[in-house]
Amino acid sequence: MADVTLMKTPAETALAQAFESAKTALPGETESRAQAFELFTQQGLPHRRVEEFKYTDLRALLREVAPFAGVPSSDEAKAALAGAKALAGVEALQVPFVNGHFVREAVDFHNLPDNVEIVPLAEALASGHDWLAKLSPVPWANDNPVYQLNTSFMADGVMIRVAGPVEVPVHLRFVTAASSAVATATRILVVVEEGASVTLLETHESTNDANHQPNDVVEMIAGDRTNVQHVRVNAEGDRALALSTLAAKIGGDAVFNSINVTAGSATSRHQVFTILDGENTILRVNGATMLKGLQHGDSTLVVEHAAPHCESRELFKTVIDNEATGVFQGKIIVPHHAQKTDGRMMSAALLLEEGGAMNNKPELEIFADDVQCAHGATCGQLDEDMLFYLMARGLPKKEAERLLVQAFLGEALEYVENEAVRESLIGTVEGWLKARA
């Protein structure tokens, strides 16, 4: 049988041309970029016949590739940050990015909190900083084409070292403010050393409705006995195609909580790859997704219990209005040596109208024999009895629906420890519901 050669799409051809033009100008050595792009080229943009992208066909969704954004001027960056609203009322150490580029002048490096060190990634790449060796800590991510594209084009970002308890949250604020379509590929590395604790906030938003294409990666290495609270908010514009990856390697006796709240983007795919690399660690990964119109929201998750006696909990709540589409793909992997693993995964979707759709695919791969693991998935409508109960007590139908949806999503938000952050997230949910009314 003759070999079948897959034709390149215009987007794949444009990416190849963009990489050829940019590779010598991007900071740092070129070999790892070339290897990443070669791996991407061998696969191409993932499509529906690739199992991990069965419900999010990037080959069909990405028809045109936007040019990568240049460095904004100081005035442009200042104006963009002034228009950013997500988690704006929360006191935090601001680490801002505009159009994918670190706004260095917005950070007072001489007065950083104790135990926090920040290194601009562009400088680190150019100088061959020692911390670069810590990039790519999770093998599962290295096989992913979205991650490979970020590695190929990453030009800016930061590396953060946390050496002890940090009282004030660290806020990674990503803002896109270009007047026309642009692409970004920002990379963040956070190293939390043994015994340290930190709350990391991450917000992504745009100040206009440009058709931008962010592909951002946050990597974390959390050492033994660490406590990491991570909150991510997607408040991108209605025309954004937002790709994002969280890759975390977690040591023993640690606590790692992460939640992703999606309330924006035409198309979004948030990937989470975690490895529990030490015993007695507790991991919680939650998601709260609100979709409307023709939006498409994908949450994809891989949790590997690489050590025994660990616990993981994953809870994803999705609310779908109009003709939007939700996707949840989650996998828990338990190798033969990870005895006494306790893993639970749940995805629940609420469809507010008949035109919406939800695709759920939870999976377990278990090779150990002394474990407790389970997964579940549900799709349903608002409880008619509860709706009638509330309306019978004088609430208008929209108000009654709003209360029920808020309670549905609230279960995923209740584990956020920082009270100000939790209140801000509840405000995001209320804003989405108010806009629906």
C-alpha positions as a LaTeX table, in Angstrom:
\begin{tabular}{lrrr}
\hline
Residue & $x$ (\AA) & $y$ (\AA) & $z$ (\AA) \\
\hline
Met1 & 0.00 & 0.00 & 0.00 \\
Ala2 & 1.32 & 3.44 & $-0.88$ \\
Asp3 & 2.21 & 5.79 & 1.98 \\
Val4 & $-0.42$ & 8.40 & 2.74 \\
Thr5 & 0.90 & 11.96 & 2.95 \\
Leu6 & $-1.28$ & 14.39 & 4.85 \\
Met7 & $-1.51$ & 17.75 & 3.11 \\
Lys8 & $-0.55$ & 20.75 & 5.18 \\
Thr9 & $-3.30$ & 23.21 & 5.92 \\
Pro10 & $-2.76$ & 26.94 & 5.27 \\
Ala11 & $-2.39$ & 27.40 & 9.03 \\
Glu12 & 0.32 & 24.73 & 9.28 \\
Thr13 & 2.15 & 26.27 & 6.33 \\
Ala14 & 1.90 & 29.71 & 7.97 \\
Leu15 & 3.28 & 28.33 & 11.25 \\
Ala16 & 6.22 & 26.76 & 9.41 \\
Gln17 & 6.98 & 30.06 & 7.66 \\
Ala18 & 6.65 & 31.98 & 10.93 \\
Phe19 & 9.06 & 29.64 & 12.70 \\
Glu20 & 11.59 & 29.81 & 9.87 \\
Ser21 & 11.48 & 33.61 & 9.99 \\
Ala22 & 11.59 & 33.94 & 13.76 \\
Lys23 & 13.85 & 31.14 & 15.00 \\
Thr24 & 17.13 & 33.04 & 14.79 \\
Ala25 & 15.65 & 36.20 & 16.33 \\
Leu26 & 14.07 & 34.47 & 19.32 \\
Pro27 & 16.20 & 34.58 & 22.51 \\
Gly28 & 18.32 & 31.62 & 23.63 \\
Glu29 & 19.65 & 28.53 & 21.94 \\
Thr30 & 17.79 & 27.23 & 18.93 \\
Glu31 & 18.21 & 23.46 & 19.25 \\
Ser32 & 15.38 & 22.83 & 21.72 \\
Arg33 & 13.07 & 25.06 & 19.70 \\
Ala34 & 13.94 & 23.23 & 16.51 \\
Gln35 & 13.30 & 19.86 & 18.18 \\
Ala36 & 9.93 & 21.03 & 19.50 \\
Phe37 & 8.86 & 22.37 & 16.12 \\
Glu38 & 10.04 & 19.19 & 14.39 \\
Leu39 & 7.85 & 17.17 & 16.79 \\
Phe40 & 4.95 & 19.48 & 16.02 \\
Thr41 & 5.57 & 19.20 & 12.27 \\
Gln42 & 5.48 & 15.41 & 12.44 \\
Gln43 & 1.99 & 15.57 & 13.97 \\
Gly44 & 0.62 & 18.79 & 12.51 \\
Leu45 & $-2.31$ & 20.56 & 14.06 \\
Pro46 & $-4.27$ & 17.95 & 16.01 \\
His47 & $-7.61$ & 16.91 & 14.56 \\
Arg48 & $-10.60$ & 14.80 & 15.52 \\
Arg49 & $-8.84$ & 11.51 & 14.68 \\
Val50 & $-6.30$ & 12.27 & 17.42 \\
Glu51 & $-7.97$ & 10.88 & 20.53 \\
Glu52 & $-6.88$ & 13.72 & 22.85 \\
Phe53 & $-8.38$ & 16.28 & 20.44 \\
Lys54 & $-11.42$ & 14.33 & 19.31 \\
Tyr55 & $-13.81$ & 17.04 & 20.52 \\
Thr56 & $-11.59$ & 20.05 & 19.80 \\
Asp57 & $-10.41$ & 19.85 & 16.21 \\
Leu58 & $-7.68$ & 22.49 & 16.04 \\
Arg59 & $-7.00$ & 21.74 & 12.37 \\
Ala60 & $-10.54$ & 22.86 & 11.58 \\
Leu61 & $-10.71$ & 25.66 & 14.15 \\
Leu62 & $-7.40$ & 27.37 & 13.35 \\
Arg63 & $-7.82$ & 28.51 & 9.75 \\
Glu64 & $-5.55$ & 31.56 & 9.86 \\
Val65 & $-2.48$ & 32.12 & 12.02 \\
Ala66 & $-2.14$ & 35.60 & 13.49 \\
Pro67 & 1.32 & 37.25 & 13.56 \\
Phe68 & 3.15 & 37.09 & 16.88 \\
Ala69 & 2.77 & 40.29 & 18.87 \\
Gly70 & 5.68 & 42.68 & 19.23 \\
Val71 & 6.80 & 44.35 & 22.46 \\
Pro72 & 4.33 & 47.12 & 23.41 \\
Ser73 & 5.51 & 50.61 & 24.22 \\
Ser74 & 5.49 & 51.78 & 27.83 \\
Asp75 & 2.38 & 53.90 & 27.22 \\
Glu76 & 0.60 & 51.03 & 25.45 \\
Ala77 & 1.37 & 48.67 & 28.31 \\
Lys78 & 0.21 & 51.18 & 30.92 \\
Ala79 & $-3.08$ & 51.79 & 29.08 \\
Ala80 & $-3.70$ & 48.07 & 28.65 \\
Leu81 & $-3.12$ & 47.31 & 32.33 \\
Ala82 & $-5.37$ & 50.18 & 33.37 \\
Gly83 & $-8.22$ & 48.50 & 31.45 \\
Ala84 & $-7.70$ & 45.07 & 33.05 \\
Lys85 & $-10.44$ & 44.10 & 35.51 \\
Ala86 & $-10.07$ & 40.41 & 36.44 \\
Leu87 & $-9.30$ & 39.99 & 40.19 \\
Ala88 & $-8.45$ & 43.72 & 40.19 \\
Gly89 & $-9.67$ & 44.21 & 43.76 \\
Val90 & $-7.41$ & 41.54 & 45.25 \\
Glu91 & $-4.25$ & 42.72 & 46.98 \\
Ala92 & $-1.35$ & 40.94 & 45.32 \\
Leu93 & 2.12 & 41.24 & 43.87 \\
Gln94 & 1.39 & 42.19 & 40.26 \\
Val95 & 3.46 & 40.45 & 37.57 \\
Pro96 & 1.92 & 41.79 & 34.35 \\
Phe97 & 2.21 & 40.78 & 30.70 \\
Val98 & 0.85 & 42.78 & 27.77 \\
Asn99 & 0.54 & 41.09 & 24.39 \\
Gly100 & 2.59 & 38.20 & 25.75 \\
His101 & 5.51 & 40.36 & 26.92 \\
Phe102 & 6.60 & 40.89 & 30.51 \\
Val103 & 6.12 & 44.50 & 31.65 \\
Arg104 & 9.30 & 44.75 & 33.67 \\
Glu105 & 8.84 & 48.39 & 34.74 \\
Ala106 & 5.60 & 47.47 & 36.54 \\
Val107 & 7.49 & 45.32 & 39.07 \\
Asp108 & 9.56 & 46.84 & 41.87 \\
Phe109 & 12.37 & 44.30 & 41.96 \\
His110 & 14.03 & 45.98 & 44.93 \\
Asn111 & 11.00 & 45.51 & 47.16 \\
Leu112 & 9.78 & 42.03 & 46.36 \\
Pro113 & 8.29 & 40.05 & 49.25 \\
Asp114 & 10.70 & 37.99 & 51.27 \\
Asn115 & 11.26 & 34.56 & 49.76 \\
Val116 & 10.29 & 35.64 & 46.22 \\
Glu117 & 12.73 & 35.99 & 43.33 \\
Ile118 & 11.69 & 36.86 & 39.76 \\
Val119 & 13.83 & 36.48 & 36.64 \\
Pro120 & 12.58 & 37.74 & 33.24 \\
Leu121 & 12.50 & 34.76 & 30.88 \\
Ala122 & 13.79 & 36.65 & 27.84 \\
Glu123 & 16.93 & 37.61 & 29.77 \\
Ala124 & 17.27 & 34.09 & 31.14 \\
Leu125 & 17.03 & 32.58 & 27.66 \\
Ala126 & 19.59 & 35.02 & 26.29 \\
Ser127 & 22.06 & 34.39 & 29.12 \\
Gly128 & 21.50 & 30.63 & 29.51 \\
His129 & 20.32 & 30.95 & 33.13 \\
Asp130 & 20.71 & 27.86 & 35.33 \\
Trp131 & 16.97 & 27.68 & 36.03 \\
Leu132 & 16.23 & 26.93 & 32.36 \\
Ala133 & 17.18 & 23.33 & 33.13 \\
Lys134 & 14.01 & 23.11 & 35.23 \\
Leu135 & 11.71 & 23.84 & 32.28 \\
Ser136 & 9.53 & 20.97 & 31.01 \\
Pro137 & 9.22 & 19.00 & 34.28 \\
Val138 & 6.25 & 16.89 & 33.13 \\
Pro139 & 6.84 & 14.32 & 30.36 \\
Trp140 & 3.11 & 14.13 & 29.55 \\
Ala141 & 3.23 & 17.74 & 28.36 \\
Asn142 & 6.22 & 17.19 & 26.11 \\
Asp143 & 4.19 & 14.98 & 23.78 \\
Asn144 & 1.46 & 17.58 & 23.35 \\
Pro145 & 1.40 & 19.62 & 20.08 \\
Val146 & 0.01 & 22.75 & 21.78 \\
Tyr147 & 2.85 & 22.64 & 24.30 \\
Gln148 & 5.37 & 22.04 & 21.49 \\
Leu149 & 4.16 & 25.16 & 19.68 \\
Asn150 & 4.67 & 27.20 & 22.84 \\
Thr151 & 8.20 & 25.81 & 23.23 \\
Ser152 & 8.93 & 26.65 & 19.59 \\
Phe153 & 7.81 & 30.27 & 19.78 \\
Met154 & 8.22 & 31.27 & 23.47 \\
Ala155 & 9.89 & 34.66 & 23.62 \\
Asp156 & 8.99 & 36.11 & 26.99 \\
Gly157 & 7.67 & 35.30 & 30.43 \\
Val158 & 9.19 & 34.97 & 33.90 \\
Met159 & 10.77 & 32.42 & 36.18 \\
Ile160 & 9.75 & 32.71 & 39.83 \\
Arg161 & 11.43 & 31.09 & 42.83 \\
Val162 & 9.52 & 30.85 & 46.11 \\
Ala163 & 11.84 & 29.97 & 48.99 \\
Gly164 & 9.46 & 30.13 & 51.96 \\
Pro165 & 5.99 & 31.24 & 53.06 \\
Val166 & 4.63 & 34.18 & 51.04 \\
Glu167 & 1.78 & 36.13 & 52.59 \\
Val168 & 0.71 & 38.15 & 49.53 \\
Pro169 & $-0.58$ & 36.30 & 46.43 \\
Val170 & 1.50 & 36.52 & 43.26 \\
His171 & $-0.72$ & 37.67 & 40.39 \\
Leu172 & 0.28 & 36.78 & 36.81 \\
Arg173 & $-1.83$ & 39.24 & 34.82 \\
Phe174 & $-2.01$ & 38.54 & 31.07 \\
Val175 & $-3.62$ & 41.32 & 29.01 \\
Thr176 & $-3.98$ & 41.48 & 25.23 \\
Ala177 & $-4.65$ & 44.95 & 23.85 \\
Ala178 & $-3.62$ & 44.80 & 20.20 \\
Ser179 & $-5.96$ & 46.49 & 17.72 \\
Ser180 & $-5.69$ & 43.58 & 15.28 \\
Ala181 & $-5.26$ & 39.83 & 15.53 \\
Val182 & $-2.06$ & 38.70 & 17.26 \\
Ala183 & $-0.64$ & 35.46 & 18.64 \\
Thr184 & 1.32 & 35.06 & 21.88 \\
Ala185 & 3.43 & 32.26 & 23.39 \\
Thr186 & 4.28 & 33.12 & 26.99 \\
Arg187 & 6.08 & 30.67 & 29.31 \\
Ile188 & 6.09 & 30.84 & 33.09 \\
Leu189 & 8.13 & 28.67 & 35.46 \\
Val190 & 7.38 & 28.68 & 39.20 \\
Val191 & 9.69 & 26.77 & 41.52 \\
Val192 & 8.32 & 26.37 & 45.06 \\
Glu193 & 11.07 & 25.10 & 47.27 \\
Glu194 & 10.71 & 22.57 & 50.08 \\
Gly195 & 8.43 & 23.78 & 52.89 \\
Ala196 & 7.33 & 26.93 & 51.04 \\
Ser197 & 3.78 & 28.13 & 50.42 \\
Val198 & 2.27 & 30.55 & 47.90 \\
Thr199 & $-1.01$ & 31.59 & 46.29 \\
Leu200 & $-0.58$ & 32.06 & 42.56 \\
Leu201 & $-3.25$ & 33.99 & 40.67 \\
Glu202 & $-3.42$ & 33.90 & 36.88 \\
Thr203 & $-5.83$ & 36.04 & 34.83 \\
His204 & $-6.15$ & 36.25 & 31.06 \\
Glu205 & $-8.17$ & 39.02 & 29.44 \\
Ser206 & $-8.31$ & 41.30 & 26.44 \\
Thr207 & $-9.39$ & 44.89 & 26.27 \\
Asn208 & $-11.03$ & 44.64 & 22.86 \\
Asp209 & $-12.63$ & 41.99 & 20.65 \\
Ala210 & $-9.64$ & 41.31 & 18.40 \\
Asn211 & $-9.31$ & 37.75 & 17.17 \\
His212 & $-6.17$ & 36.97 & 19.15 \\
Gln213 & $-4.56$ & 33.58 & 19.67 \\
Pro214 & $-2.79$ & 33.11 & 23.03 \\
Asn215 & $-0.91$ & 29.87 & 23.73 \\
Asp216 & 0.41 & 30.21 & 27.27 \\
Val217 & 2.15 & 27.66 & 29.48 \\
Val218 & 2.59 & 27.77 & 33.26 \\
Glu219 & 4.92 & 25.15 & 34.75 \\
Met220 & 5.37 & 24.49 & 38.44 \\
Ile221 & 7.77 & 22.43 & 40.47 \\
Ala222 & 6.48 & 22.13 & 44.03 \\
Gly223 & 8.89 & 20.52 & 46.46 \\
Asp224 & 8.21 & 18.37 & 49.51 \\
Arg225 & 5.90 & 19.80 & 52.20 \\
Thr226 & 4.80 & 22.73 & 50.01 \\
Asn227 & 1.38 & 24.33 & 49.91 \\
Val228 & 0.34 & 25.85 & 46.56 \\
Gln229 & $-3.00$ & 27.52 & 45.86 \\
His230 & $-3.48$ & 28.28 & 42.15 \\
Val231 & $-6.42$ & 30.21 & 40.68 \\
Arg232 & $-6.76$ & 30.82 & 36.94 \\
Val233 & $-9.39$ & 33.00 & 35.25 \\
Asn234 & $-10.10$ & 33.06 & 31.50 \\
Ala235 & $-11.87$ & 36.35 & 30.76 \\
Glu236 & $-10.65$ & 36.66 & 27.17 \\
Gly237 & $-12.63$ & 38.51 & 24.51 \\
Asp238 & $-15.44$ & 36.86 & 22.58 \\
Arg239 & $-13.28$ & 36.19 & 19.50 \\
Ala240 & $-10.21$ & 34.71 & 21.18 \\
Leu241 & $-8.89$ & 31.21 & 20.44 \\
Ala242 & $-7.21$ & 30.57 & 23.78 \\
Leu243 & $-4.90$ & 27.61 & 24.37 \\
Ser244 & $-3.30$ & 27.13 & 27.78 \\
Thr245 & $-1.34$ & 24.52 & 29.68 \\
Leu246 & $-0.62$ & 23.96 & 33.36 \\
Ala247 & 2.10 & 21.39 & 34.01 \\
Ala248 & 2.94 & 20.62 & 37.66 \\
Lys249 & 5.35 & 18.21 & 39.33 \\
Ile250 & 4.55 & 17.90 & 43.03 \\
Gly251 & 6.69 & 16.43 & 45.79 \\
Gly252 & 5.75 & 14.48 & 48.92 \\
Asp253 & 3.58 & 15.59 & 51.87 \\
Ala254 & 2.42 & 18.54 & 49.77 \\
Val255 & $-0.94$ & 20.23 & 49.16 \\
Phe256 & $-1.66$ & 21.54 & 45.67 \\
Asn257 & $-5.02$ & 23.12 & 44.78 \\
Ser258 & $-5.80$ & 24.51 & 41.34 \\
Ile259 & $-9.01$ & 25.91 & 39.84 \\
Asn260 & $-9.69$ & 27.22 & 36.35 \\
Val261 & $-12.66$ & 29.55 & 35.82 \\
Thr262 & $-13.64$ & 30.08 & 32.18 \\
Ala263 & $-16.00$ & 32.91 & 31.26 \\
Gly264 & $-14.56$ & 34.09 & 27.95 \\
Ser265 & $-13.06$ & 33.14 & 24.52 \\
Ala266 & $-14.80$ & 31.89 & 21.40 \\
Thr267 & $-12.77$ & 28.70 & 21.74 \\
Ser268 & $-10.73$ & 27.69 & 24.77 \\
Arg269 & $-8.75$ & 24.61 & 25.68 \\
His270 & $-7.12$ & 24.43 & 29.11 \\
Gln271 & $-4.80$ & 21.45 & 29.59 \\
Val272 & $-3.60$ & 20.26 & 32.97 \\
Phe273 & $-0.76$ & 17.72 & 33.34 \\
Thr274 & 0.24 & 16.79 & 36.88 \\
Ile275 & 2.55 & 14.24 & 38.45 \\
Leu276 & 2.32 & 13.38 & 42.14 \\
Asp277 & 5.99 & 12.61 & 42.67 \\
Gly278 & 6.11 & 12.01 & 46.43 \\
Glu279 & 4.09 & 10.12 & 49.03 \\
Asn280 & 1.17 & 11.51 & 51.05 \\
Thr281 & 0.44 & 14.40 & 48.72 \\
Ile282 & $-3.04$ & 15.86 & 48.27 \\
Leu283 & $-4.07$ & 17.29 & 44.90 \\
Arg284 & $-7.30$ & 19.05 & 44.01 \\
Val285 & $-8.03$ & 20.31 & 40.48 \\
Asn286 & $-11.37$ & 22.03 & 39.92 \\
Gly287 & $-13.01$ & 23.79 & 37.00 \\
Ala288 & $-15.97$ & 26.15 & 36.62 \\
Thr289 & $-16.87$ & 26.85 & 33.00 \\
Met290 & $-19.61$ & 29.17 & 31.74 \\
Leu291 & $-20.41$ & 29.01 & 28.02 \\
Lys292 & $-22.97$ & 30.80 & 25.87 \\
Gly293 & $-23.71$ & 31.58 & 22.22 \\
Leu294 & $-21.46$ & 29.40 & 20.04 \\
Gln295 & $-18.56$ & 29.20 & 22.49 \\
His296 & $-16.49$ & 26.03 & 22.77 \\
Gly297 & $-14.79$ & 25.25 & 26.10 \\
Asp298 & $-12.44$ & 22.28 & 26.58 \\
Ser299 & $-10.94$ & 21.13 & 29.89 \\
Thr300 & $-8.41$ & 18.32 & 29.50 \\
Leu301 & $-6.64$ & 16.73 & 32.45 \\
Val302 & $-4.05$ & 14.03 & 33.12 \\
Val303 & $-3.14$ & 13.14 & 36.73 \\
Glu304 & $-0.38$ & 10.60 & 37.29 \\
His305 & $-0.01$ & 9.12 & 40.78 \\
Ala306 & 3.68 & 8.36 & 40.53 \\
Ala307 & 4.00 & 7.62 & 44.28 \\
Pro308 & 1.89 & 5.64 & 46.77 \\
His309 & $-0.42$ & 7.00 & 49.49 \\
Cys310 & $-1.55$ & 10.07 & 47.52 \\
Glu311 & $-5.02$ & 11.55 & 47.16 \\
Ser312 & $-6.45$ & 13.43 & 44.19 \\
Arg313 & $-9.84$ & 15.05 & 43.67 \\
Glu314 & $-11.03$ & 16.57 & 40.40 \\
Leu315 & $-14.36$ & 18.37 & 40.13 \\
Phe316 & $-15.41$ & 20.15 & 36.95 \\
Lys317 & $-18.69$ & 22.05 & 36.65 \\
Thr318 & $-19.86$ & 23.33 & 33.23 \\
Val319 & $-22.88$ & 25.53 & 32.51 \\
Ile320 & $-23.94$ & 25.66 & 28.87 \\
Asp321 & $-26.34$ & 28.21 & 27.45 \\
Asn322 & $-27.63$ & 28.65 & 23.89 \\
Glu323 & $-25.72$ & 26.48 & 21.36 \\
Ala324 & $-22.39$ & 26.36 & 23.16 \\
Thr325 & $-20.30$ & 23.18 & 23.48 \\
Gly326 & $-18.44$ & 21.93 & 26.51 \\
Val327 & $-15.72$ & 19.27 & 26.66 \\
Phe328 & $-14.20$ & 17.43 & 29.61 \\
Gln329 & $-11.49$ & 14.82 & 29.15 \\
Gly330 & $-9.86$ & 13.56 & 32.32 \\
Lys331 & $-7.50$ & 10.67 & 33.00 \\
Ile332 & $-6.12$ & 9.31 & 36.28 \\
Ile333 & $-3.08$ & 7.07 & 35.87 \\
Val334 & $-1.98$ & 4.75 & 38.68 \\
Pro335 & 1.20 & 2.72 & 38.00 \\
His336 & 1.73 & $-0.64$ & 39.68 \\
His337 & 3.87 & 0.76 & 42.53 \\
Ala338 & 1.39 & 3.52 & 43.55 \\
Gln339 & $-0.44$ & 1.42 & 46.14 \\
Lys340 & $-2.99$ & 3.04 & 48.49 \\
Thr341 & $-3.88$ & 5.65 & 45.87 \\
Asp342 & $-7.18$ & 7.45 & 46.42 \\
Gly343 & $-8.39$ & 9.21 & 43.27 \\
Arg344 & $-11.83$ & 10.61 & 42.43 \\
Met345 & $-12.87$ & 12.50 & 39.31 \\
Met346 & $-16.25$ & 14.07 & 38.53 \\
Ser347 & $-17.59$ & 16.17 & 35.66 \\
Ala348 & $-21.09$ & 17.63 & 35.83 \\
Ala349 & $-22.75$ & 19.74 & 33.14 \\
Leu350 & $-25.87$ & 21.85 & 33.27 \\
Leu351 & $-27.57$ & 22.56 & 29.94 \\
Leu352 & $-29.81$ & 25.63 & 30.11 \\
Glu353 & $-31.25$ & 25.22 & 26.60 \\
Glu354 & $-31.78$ & 22.36 & 24.16 \\
Gly355 & $-29.24$ & 23.61 & 21.59 \\
Gly356 & $-26.17$ & 23.11 & 23.81 \\
Ala357 & $-23.89$ & 20.07 & 23.92 \\
Met358 & $-21.47$ & 18.48 & 26.39 \\
Asn359 & $-18.83$ & 15.83 & 25.70 \\
Asn360 & $-17.55$ & 13.97 & 28.76 \\
Lys361 & $-14.72$ & 11.43 & 28.69 \\
Pro362 & $-13.37$ & 10.47 & 32.13 \\
Glu363 & $-10.82$ & 7.63 & 32.18 \\
Leu364 & $-8.89$ & 5.52 & 34.67 \\
Glu365 & $-5.67$ & 3.62 & 33.94 \\
Ile366 & $-4.94$ & 1.51 & 37.03 \\
Phe367 & $-2.10$ & $-1.01$ & 37.32 \\
Ala368 & $-1.92$ & $-1.19$ & 41.15 \\
Asp369 & $-4.23$ & $-3.56$ & 43.05 \\
Asp370 & $-4.75$ & $-1.78$ & 46.38 \\
Val371 & $-6.36$ & 1.52 & 45.39 \\
Gln372 & $-9.61$ & 3.42 & 45.58 \\
Cys373 & $-10.40$ & 5.20 & 42.33 \\
Ala374 & $-13.65$ & 6.32 & 40.73 \\
His375 & $-14.96$ & 8.68 & 38.11 \\
Gly376 & $-18.34$ & 9.96 & 37.07 \\
Ala377 & $-20.01$ & 12.28 & 34.58 \\
Thr378 & $-23.48$ & 13.78 & 34.38 \\
Cys379 & $-25.41$ & 16.06 & 32.04 \\
Gly380 & $-28.74$ & 17.51 & 32.99 \\
Gln381 & $-31.11$ & 20.45 & 33.12 \\
Leu382 & $-32.18$ & 22.65 & 35.99 \\
Asp383 & $-34.18$ & 20.79 & 38.63 \\
Glu384 & $-37.81$ & 21.56 & 37.78 \\
Asp385 & $-38.95$ & 20.87 & 41.36 \\
Met386 & $-36.40$ & 23.31 & 42.81 \\
Leu387 & $-37.30$ & 25.87 & 40.16 \\
Phe388 & $-41.00$ & 25.53 & 41.02 \\
Tyr389 & $-40.20$ & 25.76 & 44.74 \\
Leu390 & $-38.33$ & 29.06 & 44.33 \\
Met391 & $-40.90$ & 30.54 & 41.92 \\
Ala392 & $-43.74$ & 29.57 & 44.27 \\
Arg393 & $-42.08$ & 31.82 & 46.87 \\
Gly394 & $-42.24$ & 34.83 & 44.62 \\
Leu395 & $-38.96$ & 34.74 & 42.72 \\
Pro396 & $-39.12$ & 35.52 & 38.98 \\
Lys397 & $-38.03$ & 32.58 & 36.81 \\
Lys398 & $-34.73$ & 34.18 & 35.74 \\
Glu399 & $-33.84$ & 34.95 & 39.35 \\
Ala400 & $-34.68$ & 31.40 & 40.41 \\
Glu401 & $-32.52$ & 30.01 & 37.58 \\
Arg402 & $-29.71$ & 32.33 & 38.61 \\
Leu403 & $-29.72$ & 31.03 & 42.18 \\
Leu404 & $-29.67$ & 27.40 & 41.06 \\
Val405 & $-26.82$ & 27.95 & 38.58 \\
Gln406 & $-24.84$ & 29.87 & 41.18 \\
Ala407 & $-25.24$ & 27.03 & 43.68 \\
Phe408 & $-24.21$ & 24.51 & 40.99 \\
Leu409 & $-20.95$ & 26.33 & 40.22 \\
Gly410 & $-20.34$ & 27.27 & 43.84 \\
Glu411 & $-19.33$ & 23.72 & 44.74 \\
Ala412 & $-16.25$ & 24.05 & 42.51 \\
Leu413 & $-15.33$ & 27.46 & 43.97 \\
Glu414 & $-15.69$ & 26.71 & 47.65 \\
Tyr415 & $-12.18$ & 25.28 & 47.97 \\
Val416 & $-10.53$ & 28.62 & 47.14 \\
Glu417 & $-8.89$ & 29.51 & 50.46 \\
Asn418 & $-8.28$ & 33.24 & 49.90 \\
Glu419 & $-11.56$ & 34.91 & 50.82 \\
Ala420 & $-11.05$ & 37.99 & 48.62 \\
Val421 & $-10.24$ & 35.81 & 45.61 \\
Arg422 & $-13.26$ & 33.58 & 46.26 \\
Glu423 & $-15.55$ & 36.62 & 46.48 \\
Ser424 & $-14.12$ & 37.96 & 43.24 \\
Leu425 & $-14.76$ & 34.63 & 41.49 \\
Ile426 & $-18.34$ & 34.60 & 42.77 \\
Gly427 & $-18.64$ & 38.10 & 41.31 \\
Thr428 & $-17.46$ & 36.73 & 37.95 \\
Val429 & $-20.19$ & 34.08 & 38.06 \\
Glu430 & $-22.81$ & 36.66 & 39.02 \\
Gly431 & $-21.68$ & 38.93 & 36.19 \\
Trp432 & $-22.03$ & 36.11 & 33.67 \\
Leu433 & $-25.50$ & 35.26 & 34.96 \\
Lys434 & $-26.58$ & 38.91 & 34.94 \\
Ala435 & $-25.45$ & 39.28 & 31.33 \\
Arg436 & $-27.54$ & 36.22 & 30.45 \\
Ala437 & $-30.74$ & 37.67 & 31.92 \\
\hline
\end{tabular}
